[in-house]
Structure formats: structure tokens, C-alpha cells
Amino acid sequence: MFDEFDRRIERRGSDSIKWQRYGADVLPLWVADMDFATPPPVLRALHERLEHGVLGYGATPEGLAEMLCERMQQRYQWTVTPDQLIFLPGLVCGLNLVCRAVGQAGDGVLVQTPVYPPFLSAPIHQGRELHSAPLAASLRGDYWRYEPDYSALEQAITARTRLFLLCHPHNPVGRIFTPKELERLAELCIRHDLVICSDEIHCDLVLEGRHRPTASLAPEIAQRCITLMAPSKTFNLAGLAVSFAIVQNPHLHRLVTAAAEGIVAHVNILGFAAMMAAYTQCADWLQTLLAYLRANRDYLLTYCARRLPAIRLTWPEATYLGWLDCRAAGIEGDIHRFFLERAGVAFNEGPSFGPGGEGFVRLNFGCPRATLNEALERMHRALTSG
């Protein structure tokens, strides 16, 4: 069942950002890029497109927008129409585009930390001011759980805050926010007249529970929402640069499209072909992937509980990312550097996720079990070798 995911594919020498950043003796478990082959139907669709022989300017494939709308209806009972879609060359591009589109230079953008680093940089790149509030962290048994801190959010909002960037499912803490949590966040945004940009790129990588798009909660919430989605994380095709936004408010839709004019590139024809195949032909592959990721998550949690008890984690409800609290592990200095130099394992540095990331690293368990086990064994040796 899991043979295709257990297979270790040699990625060094393939121009992989993940595998070429560090030396040949380092296991890279950092950037959110799985080490699994892209699904066969996607590869077939790409081969067929290449065999045509002409790679000129491409239009949105016939039926793609309708298929995405049908997908939203089937999965979430969320009615979306083709004219409400905007195709984009990547989610980070989308975050920057929304920051550019909403408000004016010097206006504020609200985020919850720790969070995916482009949430922290996009407002600055677009001449906005970053307004941050920490997520509330508490221990539930042996695991950290993060929840919105509504009081901290209220305190972070100023008269010039115009936009709230929401990461849902959350990277790096792995939460799927509940409808009640999302409704409270939306109420706060309605009260302060904030636009909500909901990054839902990990929405198909649900390990526990059910994802609910923020905009699907109520019509009045949808009218202030810009939802960003993509097949890139789920089907491991981030290098093809394809994503989409759902914007149901016509005024917001015009703002986003106007901000993109002359700056944001069109999605390339291979990205479109991959998106269509991923969403229409890979349902069985995805179910097998999710089973493998759940098993990897459970293996990671069990290993740390038994052999690395000083490291506490969250219990990821979604994504393939572990958030490791190393503050009690007795590591002096830079934790990322310690594991890189002493264990030969590369993680994402916790501080890059903003306040609340100090003492943490992010681990990508979207890899063959043998790779994950080897990394954990290296960590264990580094922490117990004196």
C-alpha cells in the first residue's frame, strides 16, 4: 500500500532547494516540500502537454474554473462561481498581492504568531505595517495546543489596521481552527472592518477532524474574505507555481485584480495541466498519502515521547509539519545550528516564525519513514552523546 511513499528518491543534483542548501551529509527536513513523487496522473498530464510540442502563451483550460467550484460545493457545501476565482502563480505571491491591494501605504496588517514567515514579510514588502498578536499556547497533557488569543488581537489592532492574514490550517502549529474559533475571529474583523485573507493551502492535508473554509461560514463573512488555495503542498508540485484565490466580494475582487496588473505573471500552461489532473484524478492517491502522513506523525510523536522526552510537540491536526519545543532539551545557543552541526539534520529555525518561535524548530515529516527514522536517531545521538 505504501511502497511508493517508502521509496527514497535521490533529490541531490536535481536543483532541489530543499536538498541543495546543505551538505551531502545533512538530512533536510525543513522547507514544506515532500520527498514523494508527484502523483502518476499529474505526471501523465504533463507528458501529454509536452508532447503537443508548443509551449506558447496559455489560457485557463476549459472547465478548470467550473471544476474548482464543484469541488468547493462537494467538499464544503460552499457555493462559488467561476467569476469569483483569480488564478495566481503561488500562494506567497497571493499574500503579497493582497497586502498590496487592501488599504494604503502605512496601513496595518494583523497576524497571529508564530506563523509561516511570508506572513511577516509580505506586509513589509508592500509598504504596510505589521501588527502581530501571539497565539495562546497551553499544554494539553504532553502536547502543546495553540488557540487564538482574542484579547491580544484586540490590543494589536489600531485605527489603521485594514487586513487580517489568517493561516488555516495553521503552519507551523498544525491546528485546524474550529467553526466557533473562526466565527469569533470573523466577528472581530467585522467589528473593526478588517478584510480577512485566509491562507488555506493545507486544506486537503487533514489528518484529524474536518477543515471548514473561513468564507463558507456565513455570507457576511464571505463578503470580507479572500481565500487562497493551491494543489502545490497536497500533490507535491510547488515548483510549477500554480494557485488560486476565491474572492466573492466584487469590490475586493476588483482591488486584487487591479493590484496584479502588469506585476503578477499568469499561471504557466504546465501548472494548469497539473492542477486539473491533481484535482480530478488523484483522489485515491491522496487518501493513501494521508494515511502515510498520519502514520509518520504518530511515529514522530511516539518516538519523541519515548526517546526524546525533553522535546514537546503539538499534535498536528493537518499539514505534514511538526512544531518541536526544544527549550527543555539542554541545548545551549542556536537550536537549529546545534542539530545541523551535531546531528546533520536541517530544520526550519523557530525564530523565523516570529515571536513565540524562540526555542522551537519546524520538522517536515512528509518523507519516507526511513528518512524520518534516521533523522530522529541522529537527533537522539546528538542529545545523548554529551
Coordinates of C-alpha atoms in Angstrom, one line a residue:
M1 CA 0.0 0.0 0.0
F2 CA 2.8 2.4 1.0
D3 CA 5.5 1.3 -1.4
E4 CA 5.5 4.5 -3.4
F5 CA 5.9 6.6 -0.3
D6 CA 8.5 4.4 1.3
R7 CA 10.7 4.7 -1.8
R8 CA 13.7 7.1 -1.2
I9 CA 14.2 9.2 -4.3
E10 CA 17.6 10.8 -4.8
R11 CA 17.0 14.5 -5.0
R12 CA 20.5 15.8 -4.8
G13 CA 21.6 17.0 -8.1
S14 CA 18.0 17.8 -9.2
D15 CA 18.1 21.5 -8.5
S16 CA 16.1 21.0 -5.3
I17 CA 16.1 23.9 -3.0
K18 CA 15.5 21.6 -0.1
W19 CA 18.3 19.2 -0.9
Q20 CA 21.0 21.5 -2.2
R21 CA 21.1 24.1 0.6
Y22 CA 23.1 22.0 2.9
G23 CA 26.0 19.5 2.6
A24 CA 25.7 15.9 1.3
D25 CA 25.8 14.6 4.9
V26 CA 22.8 16.6 6.1
L27 CA 19.2 15.3 6.1
P28 CA 17.0 18.2 5.1
L29 CA 13.6 18.2 6.9
W30 CA 13.0 21.9 6.6
V31 CA 11.1 23.5 3.7
A32 CA 7.4 22.3 3.2
D33 CA 8.3 20.2 0.1
M34 CA 7.6 16.4 0.4
D35 CA 10.1 13.9 -0.8
F36 CA 7.4 11.8 -2.5
A37 CA 7.0 11.5 -6.3
T38 CA 4.2 13.7 -7.8
P39 CA 1.1 11.5 -8.4
P40 CA 1.2 9.5 -11.7
P41 CA -1.9 11.1 -13.2
V42 CA -0.2 14.6 -12.8
L43 CA 3.0 13.3 -14.5
R44 CA 1.0 11.8 -17.3
A45 CA -0.9 15.1 -17.9
L46 CA 2.4 17.0 -18.0
H47 CA 3.9 14.5 -20.5
E48 CA 0.8 14.8 -22.7
R49 CA 1.0 18.6 -22.7
L50 CA 4.7 18.5 -23.5
E51 CA 4.2 16.0 -26.3
H52 CA 2.0 18.6 -28.1
G53 CA 5.3 20.4 -28.7
V54 CA 4.2 24.0 -28.4
L55 CA 4.7 25.9 -25.2
G56 CA 3.3 29.3 -26.1
Y57 CA 1.1 31.6 -24.0
G58 CA -1.7 29.7 -22.4
A59 CA -5.3 30.5 -21.3
T60 CA -7.1 28.9 -18.4
P61 CA -8.1 25.4 -19.5
E62 CA -11.7 24.9 -20.4
G63 CA -13.7 23.5 -17.4
L64 CA -11.0 24.2 -14.8
A65 CA -12.9 27.0 -13.0
E66 CA -16.1 25.0 -13.1
M67 CA -14.3 22.0 -11.6
L68 CA -12.9 24.1 -8.8
C69 CA -16.3 25.5 -8.0
E70 CA -17.8 22.0 -8.0
R71 CA -15.0 20.9 -5.7
M72 CA -15.9 23.6 -3.2
Q73 CA -19.5 22.6 -3.3
Q74 CA -18.9 18.9 -2.8
R75 CA -16.2 19.3 -0.1
Y76 CA -17.6 22.2 1.9
Q77 CA -21.1 22.9 0.7
W78 CA -19.7 26.3 -0.4
T79 CA -21.2 27.9 -3.4
V80 CA -18.5 29.6 -5.6
T81 CA -18.9 30.8 -9.2
P82 CA -16.1 30.9 -11.8
D83 CA -16.1 34.7 -12.0
Q84 CA -15.0 34.7 -8.3
L85 CA -11.7 32.9 -9.0
I86 CA -8.4 34.5 -9.6
F87 CA -5.5 32.3 -10.7
L88 CA -2.1 33.1 -9.3
P89 CA 1.5 31.8 -9.6
G90 CA 1.8 30.8 -6.0
L91 CA 0.5 31.4 -2.5
V92 CA 3.3 33.7 -1.4
C93 CA 2.6 35.8 -4.4
G94 CA -1.1 35.9 -3.3
L95 CA -0.2 37.1 0.2
N96 CA 1.9 39.9 -1.2
L97 CA -0.8 40.8 -3.7
V98 CA -3.5 41.0 -1.1
C99 CA -1.3 43.2 1.1
R100 CA -0.8 45.5 -1.8
A101 CA -4.5 45.5 -2.8
V102 CA -6.0 46.2 0.6
G103 CA -5.5 49.6 2.2
Q104 CA -2.8 52.2 1.7
A105 CA 0.9 52.5 2.4
G106 CA 1.5 52.6 6.1
D107 CA -1.8 50.8 7.0
G108 CA -1.6 47.8 9.3
V109 CA -1.8 44.1 8.7
L110 CA -2.7 41.8 11.6
V111 CA -1.1 38.4 12.0
Q112 CA -1.0 35.7 14.7
T113 CA 2.4 34.4 15.7
P114 CA 4.2 32.0 15.4
V115 CA 3.3 31.8 11.7
Y116 CA 4.6 31.0 8.3
P117 CA 7.4 33.5 7.6
P118 CA 5.9 35.2 4.5
F119 CA 3.0 36.4 6.7
L120 CA 5.7 38.5 8.5
S121 CA 7.5 39.7 5.4
A122 CA 4.6 40.3 2.9
P123 CA 3.2 43.4 4.7
I124 CA 6.7 44.9 4.9
H125 CA 7.4 44.3 1.3
Q126 CA 4.2 46.1 0.3
G127 CA 4.8 49.1 2.5
R128 CA 2.4 48.1 5.3
E129 CA 2.9 47.9 9.0
L130 CA 3.0 44.6 10.8
H131 CA 0.6 44.2 13.7
S132 CA 1.1 40.9 15.5
A133 CA -0.6 39.1 18.3
P134 CA 0.6 35.8 19.8
L135 CA -1.4 32.7 19.7
A136 CA -2.3 31.4 23.2
A137 CA -0.2 28.2 23.9
S138 CA -1.1 25.7 26.6
L139 CA 0.0 22.2 27.4
R140 CA -2.8 19.6 27.0
G141 CA -1.2 16.5 28.5
D142 CA 2.1 16.1 26.8
Y143 CA 1.4 18.3 23.8
W144 CA 1.2 22.0 23.1
R145 CA -2.1 23.3 21.8
Y146 CA -2.4 26.8 20.2
E147 CA -5.6 28.8 20.1
P148 CA -6.5 32.4 19.1
D149 CA -5.9 35.0 21.8
Y150 CA -8.8 37.3 21.1
S151 CA -7.7 39.8 23.8
A152 CA -4.2 40.0 22.3
L153 CA -5.7 40.5 18.8
E154 CA -7.9 43.3 20.0
Q155 CA -4.9 45.0 21.6
A156 CA -2.9 44.7 18.4
I157 CA -5.5 46.4 16.2
T158 CA -5.1 50.1 15.6
A159 CA -7.2 52.7 13.7
R160 CA -5.0 51.9 10.7
T161 CA -5.3 48.1 10.7
R162 CA -7.0 47.1 7.5
L163 CA -6.2 43.4 6.9
F164 CA -6.1 40.2 8.9
L165 CA -3.9 37.4 7.5
L166 CA -5.2 34.1 8.8
C167 CA -3.3 30.8 8.4
H168 CA -5.8 28.0 8.4
P169 CA -4.9 25.1 8.7
H170 CA -2.0 26.7 10.6
N171 CA 1.6 26.5 9.7
P172 CA 3.6 25.6 11.8
V173 CA 1.4 24.6 14.7
G174 CA -0.9 22.2 12.7
R175 CA -4.2 23.5 14.0
I176 CA -7.5 23.3 12.1
F177 CA -9.4 26.1 13.7
T178 CA -12.9 25.2 14.7
P179 CA -16.0 26.9 13.3
K180 CA -16.5 28.6 16.6
E181 CA -13.0 29.9 16.6
L182 CA -13.3 31.1 13.1
E183 CA -16.6 32.8 13.8
R184 CA -15.1 34.7 16.8
L185 CA -12.2 35.8 14.6
A186 CA -14.6 36.9 11.9
E187 CA -16.7 38.8 14.4
L188 CA -13.6 40.7 15.5
C189 CA -12.8 41.6 11.9
I190 CA -16.4 42.7 11.2
R191 CA -16.3 44.9 14.3
H192 CA -13.0 46.5 13.2
D193 CA -13.9 46.5 9.5
L194 CA -10.9 44.3 8.5
V195 CA -10.6 42.3 5.3
I196 CA -9.7 38.6 6.0
C197 CA -7.1 36.9 3.8
S198 CA -7.4 33.2 4.7
D199 CA -4.4 31.0 3.6
E200 CA -5.9 27.6 3.2
I201 CA -3.1 25.9 1.2
H202 CA -3.0 22.9 3.5
C203 CA -6.8 22.4 3.5
D204 CA -6.6 19.0 1.8
L205 CA -3.9 17.7 4.2
V206 CA -6.3 17.0 7.1
L207 CA -5.1 14.3 9.5
E208 CA -7.7 14.7 12.2
G209 CA -11.2 16.4 12.0
R210 CA -12.6 18.5 9.2
H211 CA -11.5 21.7 7.5
R212 CA -14.0 24.4 7.1
P213 CA -13.1 27.4 4.8
T214 CA -13.5 30.7 6.7
A215 CA -15.6 32.3 3.9
S216 CA -18.0 29.4 3.9
L217 CA -19.3 30.2 7.5
A218 CA -21.7 32.9 6.5
P219 CA -22.4 35.3 3.6
E220 CA -21.4 38.4 5.6
I221 CA -18.0 36.7 6.4
A222 CA -17.6 35.7 2.7
Q223 CA -18.0 39.4 1.7
R224 CA -14.8 40.3 3.5
C225 CA -12.8 37.2 2.7
I226 CA -10.1 36.5 0.2
T227 CA -9.3 32.8 0.3
L228 CA -6.0 31.4 -1.0
M229 CA -5.7 27.7 -2.1
A230 CA -3.4 25.6 -4.2
P231 CA -2.6 22.0 -5.1
S232 CA 1.1 22.5 -4.5
K233 CA 1.5 21.2 -1.0
T234 CA -1.0 18.4 -1.3
F235 CA 0.2 16.9 -4.6
N236 CA 3.9 18.0 -4.3
L237 CA 4.1 20.2 -7.3
A238 CA 5.2 23.5 -5.7
G239 CA 7.8 24.0 -8.5
L240 CA 5.0 24.5 -11.0
A241 CA 3.8 27.7 -9.4
V242 CA 0.0 27.4 -9.5
S243 CA -2.6 28.6 -7.1
F244 CA -5.9 30.4 -6.9
A245 CA -7.9 32.9 -4.9
I246 CA -11.6 32.9 -4.2
V247 CA -12.9 36.5 -3.8
Q248 CA -16.7 36.7 -3.6
N249 CA -17.0 40.4 -2.9
P250 CA -16.9 42.2 -6.3
H251 CA -15.2 45.3 -4.8
L252 CA -12.4 43.2 -3.3
H253 CA -12.2 41.2 -6.5
R254 CA -11.5 44.4 -8.5
L255 CA -8.9 45.6 -5.9
V256 CA -7.0 42.3 -6.2
T257 CA -7.1 42.1 -10.0
A258 CA -6.1 45.8 -10.3
A259 CA -3.1 45.3 -7.9
A260 CA -2.0 42.4 -10.1
E261 CA -2.0 44.2 -13.4
G262 CA 1.4 44.3 -15.0
I263 CA 3.1 42.8 -12.0
V264 CA 1.8 39.3 -11.3
A265 CA 2.6 36.7 -14.0
H266 CA -0.1 34.4 -15.5
V267 CA -0.1 30.8 -14.4
N268 CA 2.0 28.7 -16.8
I269 CA 0.4 26.1 -19.0
L270 CA 2.1 23.2 -17.2
G271 CA 0.8 24.5 -13.9
F272 CA -2.7 24.5 -15.2
A273 CA -2.4 21.0 -16.6
A274 CA -1.0 19.7 -13.2
M275 CA -3.8 21.4 -11.3
M276 CA -6.6 19.9 -13.4
A277 CA -5.1 16.4 -13.1
A278 CA -4.4 16.7 -9.4
Y279 CA -7.9 17.7 -8.5
T280 CA -9.7 15.3 -10.9
Q281 CA -7.7 12.1 -11.0
C282 CA -5.8 11.8 -7.7
A283 CA -8.4 11.1 -5.0
D284 CA -7.2 7.6 -4.3
W285 CA -3.5 8.7 -4.2
L286 CA -4.4 11.5 -1.8
Q287 CA -6.2 9.1 0.6
T288 CA -3.1 6.8 0.6
L289 CA -0.8 9.9 1.2
L290 CA -2.9 11.0 4.2
A291 CA -2.7 7.5 5.7
Y292 CA 1.0 7.6 5.3
L293 CA 1.3 11.1 6.8
R294 CA -0.8 10.1 9.8
A295 CA 1.4 7.1 10.4
N296 CA 4.5 9.3 10.1
R297 CA 3.0 11.9 12.5
D298 CA 2.2 9.1 15.0
Y299 CA 5.7 7.7 14.6
L300 CA 7.2 11.1 15.3
L301 CA 5.1 11.7 18.4
T302 CA 5.8 8.2 19.8
Y303 CA 9.5 8.4 19.1
C304 CA 9.8 11.7 20.9
A305 CA 7.7 10.6 23.8
R306 CA 9.9 7.5 24.4
R307 CA 13.4 8.6 23.3
L308 CA 13.4 12.4 23.2
P309 CA 11.1 13.3 26.2
A310 CA 12.6 16.7 26.7
I311 CA 11.2 17.7 23.3
R312 CA 7.5 18.6 23.4
L313 CA 5.4 18.9 20.2
T314 CA 2.0 20.0 19.0
W315 CA -0.4 17.2 17.8
P316 CA -0.8 18.2 14.1
E317 CA -4.4 18.0 13.0
A318 CA -3.3 19.0 9.5
T319 CA -0.2 19.6 7.4
Y320 CA 3.0 17.4 7.4
L321 CA 4.8 19.7 9.8
G322 CA 5.9 19.1 13.4
W323 CA 6.5 22.0 15.7
L324 CA 9.2 21.0 18.2
D325 CA 9.7 22.7 21.5
C326 CA 13.4 22.1 22.4
R327 CA 13.6 24.6 25.3
A328 CA 14.0 21.8 27.9
A329 CA 16.5 19.8 25.9
G330 CA 19.6 21.4 27.4
I331 CA 20.8 22.8 24.2
E332 CA 23.0 25.9 24.5
G333 CA 22.8 28.6 21.9
D334 CA 21.2 28.3 18.5
I335 CA 19.0 25.1 18.3
H336 CA 18.9 25.0 14.5
R337 CA 22.6 25.2 14.4
F338 CA 23.0 22.5 17.1
F339 CA 21.0 19.9 15.1
L340 CA 22.6 21.0 11.9
E341 CA 26.2 20.6 13.2
R342 CA 25.8 17.9 15.8
A343 CA 23.1 15.7 14.2
G344 CA 23.4 16.5 10.5
V345 CA 19.7 17.4 10.3
A346 CA 18.3 20.7 8.9
F347 CA 15.1 22.1 10.3
N348 CA 13.4 25.5 9.9
E349 CA 14.5 27.9 12.6
G350 CA 11.8 28.7 15.1
P351 CA 12.5 32.4 15.4
S352 CA 11.8 32.9 11.7
F353 CA 8.2 32.3 12.5
G354 CA 8.1 35.4 14.7
P355 CA 7.5 35.9 18.4
G356 CA 6.8 32.6 20.1
G357 CA 9.2 30.7 17.9
E358 CA 12.2 31.0 20.1
G359 CA 13.4 27.6 21.3
F360 CA 11.4 25.8 18.6
V361 CA 12.2 24.2 15.2
R362 CA 9.9 23.0 12.5
L363 CA 10.2 19.5 11.1
N364 CA 8.8 18.2 7.8
F365 CA 7.6 14.6 8.1
G366 CA 6.5 14.5 4.5
C367 CA 9.3 12.0 3.7
P368 CA 9.8 8.2 3.6
R369 CA 9.7 6.6 7.1
A370 CA 13.3 5.5 6.8
T371 CA 14.4 9.2 6.3
L372 CA 12.3 10.3 9.3
N373 CA 13.7 7.5 11.5
E374 CA 17.3 8.3 10.5
A375 CA 16.8 12.0 11.4
L376 CA 15.3 11.1 14.8
E377 CA 18.1 8.7 15.5
R378 CA 20.6 11.4 14.7
M379 CA 18.8 13.8 17.0
H380 CA 18.9 11.2 19.8
R381 CA 22.6 10.6 19.4
A382 CA 23.3 14.3 19.4
L383 CA 21.3 14.9 22.5
T384 CA 22.7 11.9 24.5
S385 CA 26.4 12.0 23.3
G386 CA 27.4 14.5 25.9

